[in-house]
Tab-separated table of N, CA and C in Angstrom:
chain	number	residue	atom	x	y	z
A	1	UNK	N	19.669	-3.383	15.234
A	1	UNK	CA	18.418	-4.043	15.530
A	1	UNK	C	17.625	-4.207	14.237
A	2	UNK	N	16.996	-5.331	14.076
A	2	UNK	CA	16.208	-5.633	12.882
A	2	UNK	C	14.979	-4.741	12.805
A	3	UNK	N	14.570	-4.418	11.559
A	3	UNK	CA	13.376	-3.585	11.379
A	3	UNK	C	12.107	-4.305	11.832
A	4	UNK	N	12.191	-5.619	12.083
A	4	UNK	CA	11.028	-6.345	12.585
A	4	UNK	C	10.586	-5.825	13.946
A	5	UNK	N	11.494	-5.187	14.665
A	5	UNK	CA	11.192	-4.761	16.011
A	5	UNK	C	10.806	-3.293	16.112
A	6	UNK	N	10.708	-2.612	14.969
A	6	UNK	CA	10.223	-1.245	14.975
A	6	UNK	C	8.733	-1.276	15.286
A	7	UNK	N	8.316	-0.487	16.246
A	7	UNK	CA	6.900	-0.464	16.595
A	7	UNK	C	6.118	0.416	15.625
A	8	UNK	N	4.868	0.094	15.462
A	8	UNK	CA	3.947	0.894	14.647
A	8	UNK	C	4.396	1.038	13.202
A	9	UNK	N	4.849	-0.033	12.603
A	9	UNK	CA	5.282	-0.003	11.204
A	9	UNK	C	4.077	0.137	10.276
A	10	UNK	N	4.262	0.923	9.205
A	10	UNK	CA	3.243	1.091	8.182
A	10	UNK	C	3.899	0.904	6.826
A	11	UNK	N	3.344	-0.007	6.036
A	11	UNK	CA	3.859	-0.272	4.694
A	11	UNK	C	3.017	0.480	3.673
A	12	UNK	N	3.692	1.040	2.669
A	12	UNK	CA	3.032	1.721	1.559
A	12	UNK	C	3.425	0.976	0.288
A	13	UNK	N	2.420	0.478	-0.446
A	13	UNK	CA	2.676	-0.325	-1.645
A	13	UNK	C	2.112	0.390	-2.864
A	14	UNK	N	3.008	0.872	-3.727
A	14	UNK	CA	2.598	1.442	-5.017
A	14	UNK	C	2.348	0.291	-5.977
A	15	UNK	N	1.289	0.381	-6.771
A	15	UNK	CA	0.984	-0.679	-7.734
A	15	UNK	C	0.353	-1.886	-7.070
A	16	UNK	N	-0.501	-1.648	-6.098
A	16	UNK	CA	-1.047	-2.720	-5.275
A	16	UNK	C	-2.014	-3.649	-5.992
A	17	UNK	N	-2.509	-3.274	-7.166
A	17	UNK	CA	-3.440	-4.165	-7.868
A	17	UNK	C	-2.724	-5.082	-8.854
A	18	UNK	N	-1.443	-4.877	-9.066
A	18	UNK	CA	-0.670	-5.764	-9.927
A	18	UNK	C	-0.263	-7.016	-9.168
A	19	UNK	N	0.264	-7.987	-9.873
A	19	UNK	CA	0.576	-9.273	-9.246
A	19	UNK	C	1.608	-9.149	-8.129
A	20	UNK	N	2.620	-8.329	-8.318
A	20	UNK	CA	3.648	-8.189	-7.291
A	20	UNK	C	3.145	-7.356	-6.119
A	21	UNK	N	2.500	-6.230	-6.403
A	21	UNK	CA	1.959	-5.395	-5.336
A	21	UNK	C	0.902	-6.123	-4.526
A	22	UNK	N	0.048	-6.882	-5.194
A	22	UNK	CA	-0.994	-7.669	-4.529
A	22	UNK	C	-0.359	-8.674	-3.568
A	23	UNK	N	0.692	-9.335	-4.023
A	23	UNK	CA	1.374	-10.319	-3.179
A	23	UNK	C	2.019	-9.650	-1.966
A	24	UNK	N	2.596	-8.479	-2.163
A	24	UNK	CA	3.199	-7.755	-1.037
A	24	UNK	C	2.125	-7.365	-0.023
A	25	UNK	N	0.965	-6.898	-0.486
A	25	UNK	CA	-0.132	-6.568	0.438
A	25	UNK	C	-0.499	-7.767	1.291
A	26	UNK	N	-0.715	-8.897	0.638
A	26	UNK	CA	-1.125	-10.119	1.362
A	26	UNK	C	-0.061	-10.566	2.360
A	27	UNK	N	1.185	-10.529	1.953
A	27	UNK	CA	2.257	-10.988	2.834
A	27	UNK	C	2.504	-10.017	3.985
A	28	UNK	N	2.398	-8.729	3.734
A	28	UNK	CA	2.644	-7.746	4.794
A	28	UNK	C	1.649	-7.893	5.940
A	29	UNK	N	0.447	-8.347	5.622
A	29	UNK	CA	-0.573	-8.544	6.653
A	29	UNK	C	-0.225	-9.709	7.576
A	30	UNK	N	0.505	-10.697	7.066
A	30	UNK	CA	0.736	-11.903	7.879
A	30	UNK	C	2.194	-12.283	8.120
A	31	UNK	N	3.140	-11.729	7.369
A	31	UNK	CA	4.527	-12.171	7.469
A	31	UNK	C	5.409	-11.055	7.996
A	32	UNK	N	6.333	-11.299	8.814
A	32	UNK	CA	6.685	-12.576	9.437
A	32	UNK	C	5.764	-12.931	10.595
A	33	UNK	N	5.002	-11.924	11.080
A	33	UNK	CA	3.958	-12.182	12.070
A	33	UNK	C	2.750	-11.332	11.703
A	34	UNK	N	1.636	-11.629	12.295
A	34	UNK	CA	0.430	-10.838	12.014
A	34	UNK	C	0.452	-9.475	12.692
A	35	UNK	N	1.488	-9.209	13.462
A	35	UNK	CA	1.591	-7.902	14.115
A	35	UNK	C	2.785	-7.095	13.612
A	36	UNK	N	3.444	-7.555	12.556
A	36	UNK	CA	4.621	-6.847	12.039
A	36	UNK	C	4.268	-5.444	11.535
A	37	UNK	N	3.089	-5.295	10.916
A	37	UNK	CA	2.656	-3.989	10.417
A	37	UNK	C	1.363	-3.575	11.095
A	38	UNK	N	1.338	-2.346	11.552
A	38	UNK	CA	0.115	-1.784	12.144
A	38	UNK	C	-0.880	-1.432	11.044
A	39	UNK	N	-0.327	-1.004	9.880
A	39	UNK	CA	-1.179	-0.643	8.752
A	39	UNK	C	-0.434	-0.967	7.464
A	40	UNK	N	-1.201	-1.371	6.448
A	40	UNK	CA	-0.662	-1.613	5.121
A	40	UNK	C	-1.530	-0.823	4.144
A	41	UNK	N	-0.903	0.101	3.422
A	41	UNK	CA	-1.624	0.971	2.494
A	41	UNK	C	-1.281	0.560	1.069
A	42	UNK	N	-2.299	0.233	0.298
A	42	UNK	CA	-2.103	-0.115	-1.100
A	42	UNK	C	-2.568	1.018	-1.996
A	43	UNK	N	-1.689	1.492	-2.868
A	43	UNK	CA	-2.039	2.560	-3.809
A	43	UNK	C	-2.376	1.943	-5.153
A	44	UNK	N	-3.527	2.350	-5.690
A	44	UNK	CA	-4.065	1.761	-6.909
A	44	UNK	C	-4.526	2.867	-7.837
A	45	UNK	N	-4.227	2.731	-9.106
A	45	UNK	CA	-4.656	3.726	-10.089
A	45	UNK	C	-6.164	3.615	-10.344
A	46	UNK	N	-6.642	2.406	-10.578
A	46	UNK	CA	-8.066	2.188	-10.872
A	46	UNK	C	-8.736	1.438	-9.722
A	47	UNK	N	-10.042	1.608	-9.531
A	47	UNK	CA	-10.744	0.917	-8.442
A	47	UNK	C	-10.571	-0.599	-8.518
A	48	UNK	N	-10.491	-1.206	-7.348
A	48	UNK	CA	-10.367	-2.656	-7.219
A	48	UNK	C	-11.469	-3.126	-6.293
A	49	UNK	N	-12.318	-4.012	-6.775
A	49	UNK	CA	-13.422	-4.552	-5.983
A	49	UNK	C	-12.858	-5.519	-4.949
A	50	UNK	N	-12.931	-5.142	-3.684
A	50	UNK	CA	-12.385	-5.994	-2.617
A	50	UNK	C	-13.031	-7.368	-2.601
A	51	UNK	N	-14.282	-7.452	-3.027
A	51	UNK	CA	-14.988	-8.738	-3.003
A	51	UNK	C	-14.358	-9.763	-3.943
A	52	UNK	N	-13.721	-9.317	-5.002
A	52	UNK	CA	-13.117	-10.260	-5.965
A	52	UNK	C	-11.586	-10.150	-5.995
A	53	UNK	N	-11.021	-9.406	-5.077
A	53	UNK	CA	-9.575	-9.157	-5.096
A	53	UNK	C	-8.751	-10.248	-4.419
A	54	UNK	N	-9.398	-11.101	-3.645
A	54	UNK	CA	-8.712	-12.138	-2.869
A	54	UNK	C	-7.760	-11.545	-1.833
A	55	UNK	N	-8.019	-10.291	-1.448
A	55	UNK	CA	-7.261	-9.683	-0.367
A	55	UNK	C	-7.949	-10.005	0.950
A	56	UNK	N	-7.189	-10.144	2.009
A	56	UNK	CA	-7.803	-10.480	3.294
A	56	UNK	C	-8.691	-9.350	3.816
A	57	UNK	N	-9.722	-9.735	4.533
A	57	UNK	CA	-10.592	-8.761	5.186
A	57	UNK	C	-9.916	-8.400	6.500
A	58	UNK	N	-9.119	-7.360	6.468
A	58	UNK	CA	-8.313	-6.986	7.617
A	58	UNK	C	-8.390	-5.474	7.792
A	59	UNK	N	-8.707	-5.034	8.975
A	59	UNK	CA	-8.875	-3.597	9.223
A	59	UNK	C	-7.568	-2.819	9.044
A	60	UNK	N	-6.428	-3.489	9.049
A	60	UNK	CA	-5.146	-2.809	8.865
A	60	UNK	C	-4.874	-2.484	7.401
A	61	UNK	N	-5.619	-3.085	6.502
A	61	UNK	CA	-5.403	-2.905	5.066
A	61	UNK	C	-6.239	-1.745	4.542
A	62	UNK	N	-5.557	-0.738	3.996
A	62	UNK	CA	-6.204	0.441	3.430
A	62	UNK	C	-5.887	0.475	1.943
A	63	UNK	N	-6.914	0.586	1.102
A	63	UNK	CA	-6.708	0.724	-0.340
A	63	UNK	C	-7.075	2.137	-0.761
A	64	UNK	N	-6.167	2.788	-1.444
A	64	UNK	CA	-6.394	4.158	-1.913
A	64	UNK	C	-6.441	4.139	-3.437
A	65	UNK	N	-7.550	4.622	-3.996
A	65	UNK	CA	-7.786	4.590	-5.428
A	65	UNK	C	-7.445	5.920	-6.089
A	66	UNK	N	-7.336	5.858	-7.401
A	66	UNK	CA	-7.122	7.057	-8.216
A	66	UNK	C	-5.786	7.726	-7.921
A	67	UNK	N	-4.784	6.913	-7.644
A	67	UNK	CA	-3.427	7.428	-7.452
A	67	UNK	C	-2.690	7.205	-8.765
A	68	UNK	N	-2.667	8.224	-9.591
A	68	UNK	CA	-2.092	8.143	-10.935
A	68	UNK	C	-0.782	8.930	-10.956
A	69	UNK	N	0.325	8.210	-10.983
A	69	UNK	CA	1.638	8.852	-10.913
A	69	UNK	C	2.031	9.585	-12.184
A	70	UNK	N	1.192	9.522	-13.227
A	70	UNK	CA	1.479	10.290	-14.437
A	70	UNK	C	0.927	11.710	-14.330
A	71	UNK	N	0.187	11.995	-13.284
A	71	UNK	CA	-0.316	13.352	-13.053
A	71	UNK	C	0.803	14.236	-12.514
A	72	UNK	N	0.515	15.497	-12.368
A	72	UNK	CA	1.515	16.429	-11.841
A	72	UNK	C	1.833	16.073	-10.387
A	73	UNK	N	2.991	16.500	-9.942
A	73	UNK	CA	3.401	16.240	-8.563
A	73	UNK	C	2.388	16.815	-7.585
A	74	UNK	N	1.902	18.021	-7.856
A	74	UNK	CA	0.928	18.641	-6.964
A	74	UNK	C	-0.351	17.819	-6.860
A	75	UNK	N	-0.813	17.272	-7.993
A	75	UNK	CA	-2.022	16.446	-7.978
A	75	UNK	C	-1.811	15.148	-7.199
A	76	UNK	N	-0.669	14.520	-7.393
A	76	UNK	CA	-0.374	13.272	-6.690
A	76	UNK	C	-0.264	13.523	-5.188
A	77	UNK	N	0.460	14.559	-4.809
A	77	UNK	CA	0.613	14.893	-3.390
A	77	UNK	C	-0.741	15.195	-2.764
A	78	UNK	N	-1.594	15.914	-3.477
A	78	UNK	CA	-2.930	16.235	-2.961
A	78	UNK	C	-3.731	14.969	-2.678
A	79	UNK	N	-3.573	13.952	-3.511
A	79	UNK	CA	-4.266	12.673	-3.280
A	79	UNK	C	-3.645	11.925	-2.103
A	80	UNK	N	-2.318	11.928	-2.029
A	80	UNK	CA	-1.631	11.165	-0.986
A	80	UNK	C	-1.901	11.699	0.407
A	81	UNK	N	-1.934	13.005	0.582
A	81	UNK	CA	-2.079	13.567	1.934
A	81	UNK	C	-3.416	13.221	2.589
A	82	UNK	N	-4.402	12.851	1.796
A	82	UNK	CA	-5.713	12.513	2.345
A	82	UNK	C	-5.840	11.046	2.755
A	83	UNK	N	-4.812	10.251	2.537
A	83	UNK	CA	-4.880	8.818	2.844
A	83	UNK	C	-4.624	8.593	4.332
A	84	UNK	N	-5.523	7.850	4.951
A	84	UNK	CA	-5.403	7.524	6.366
A	84	UNK	C	-4.072	6.820	6.648
A	85	UNK	N	-3.276	7.382	7.534
A	85	UNK	CA	-2.028	6.755	7.955
A	85	UNK	C	-0.817	7.041	7.084
A	86	UNK	N	-0.969	7.857	6.047
A	86	UNK	CA	0.134	8.100	5.112
A	86	UNK	C	1.343	8.733	5.807
A	87	UNK	N	1.123	9.522	6.799
A	87	UNK	CA	2.236	10.198	7.492
A	87	UNK	C	3.014	9.259	8.413
A	88	UNK	N	2.502	8.049	8.612
A	88	UNK	CA	3.146	7.078	9.496
A	88	UNK	C	3.955	6.026	8.741
A	89	UNK	N	4.098	6.173	7.437
A	89	UNK	CA	4.760	5.153	6.614
A	89	UNK	C	6.219	4.973	7.043
A	90	UNK	N	6.593	3.709	7.236
A	90	UNK	CA	7.974	3.376	7.590
A	90	UNK	C	8.681	2.612	6.475
A	91	UNK	N	7.922	1.949	5.602
A	91	UNK	CA	8.495	1.208	4.479
A	91	UNK	C	7.688	1.483	3.223
A	92	UNK	N	8.369	1.582	2.081
A	92	UNK	CA	7.709	1.826	0.801
A	92	UNK	C	8.129	0.731	-0.175
A	93	UNK	N	7.140	0.171	-0.873
A	93	UNK	CA	7.375	-0.843	-1.906
A	93	UNK	C	6.797	-0.305	-3.208
A	94	UNK	N	7.634	-0.138	-4.217
A	94	UNK	CA	7.167	0.378	-5.498
A	94	UNK	C	7.133	-0.765	-6.502
A	95	UNK	N	5.923	-1.141	-6.899
A	95	UNK	CA	5.762	-2.220	-7.878
A	95	UNK	C	4.955	-1.753	-9.066
A	96	UNK	N	4.779	-0.440	-9.172
A	96	UNK	CA	3.999	0.120	-10.272
A	96	UNK	C	4.752	0.050	-11.580
A	97	UNK	N	4.005	0.220	-12.633
A	97	UNK	CA	4.594	0.262	-13.971
A	97	UNK	C	4.812	1.709	-14.371
A	98	UNK	N	5.881	1.965	-15.022
A	98	UNK	CA	6.177	3.317	-15.485
A	98	UNK	C	6.219	3.322	-17.007
A	99	UNK	N	5.528	4.275	-17.600
A	99	UNK	CA	5.550	4.421	-19.057
A	99	UNK	C	6.773	5.216	-19.441
A	100	UNK	N	7.485	4.719	-20.405
A	100	UNK	CA	8.662	5.426	-20.895
A	100	UNK	C	8.345	5.914	-22.304
A	101	UNK	N	8.443	7.220	-22.491
A	101	UNK	CA	8.112	7.800	-23.785
A	101	UNK	C	9.362	8.162	-24.526
């Protein structure tokens, strides 16, 4: 059975303020139907002003700020567990940038 028919789907998008993550947020809200995802969570390192983000005004869209994957695992997990709906995630999209040292 196609994943389109899974009920209560929640998408988690790492790097949601970048061009690819932003596009995934917008598409997840409407494609393939407006009911495909119950919630779409965008993870962002720095604050993003929703008024200038061109993201839809949709109650299913949750933006979580200050998610810095260069921090320790404990710090990142502590931030993630407080995000509304994080425990319901069914799909993960990673579009963040990684620094290679």
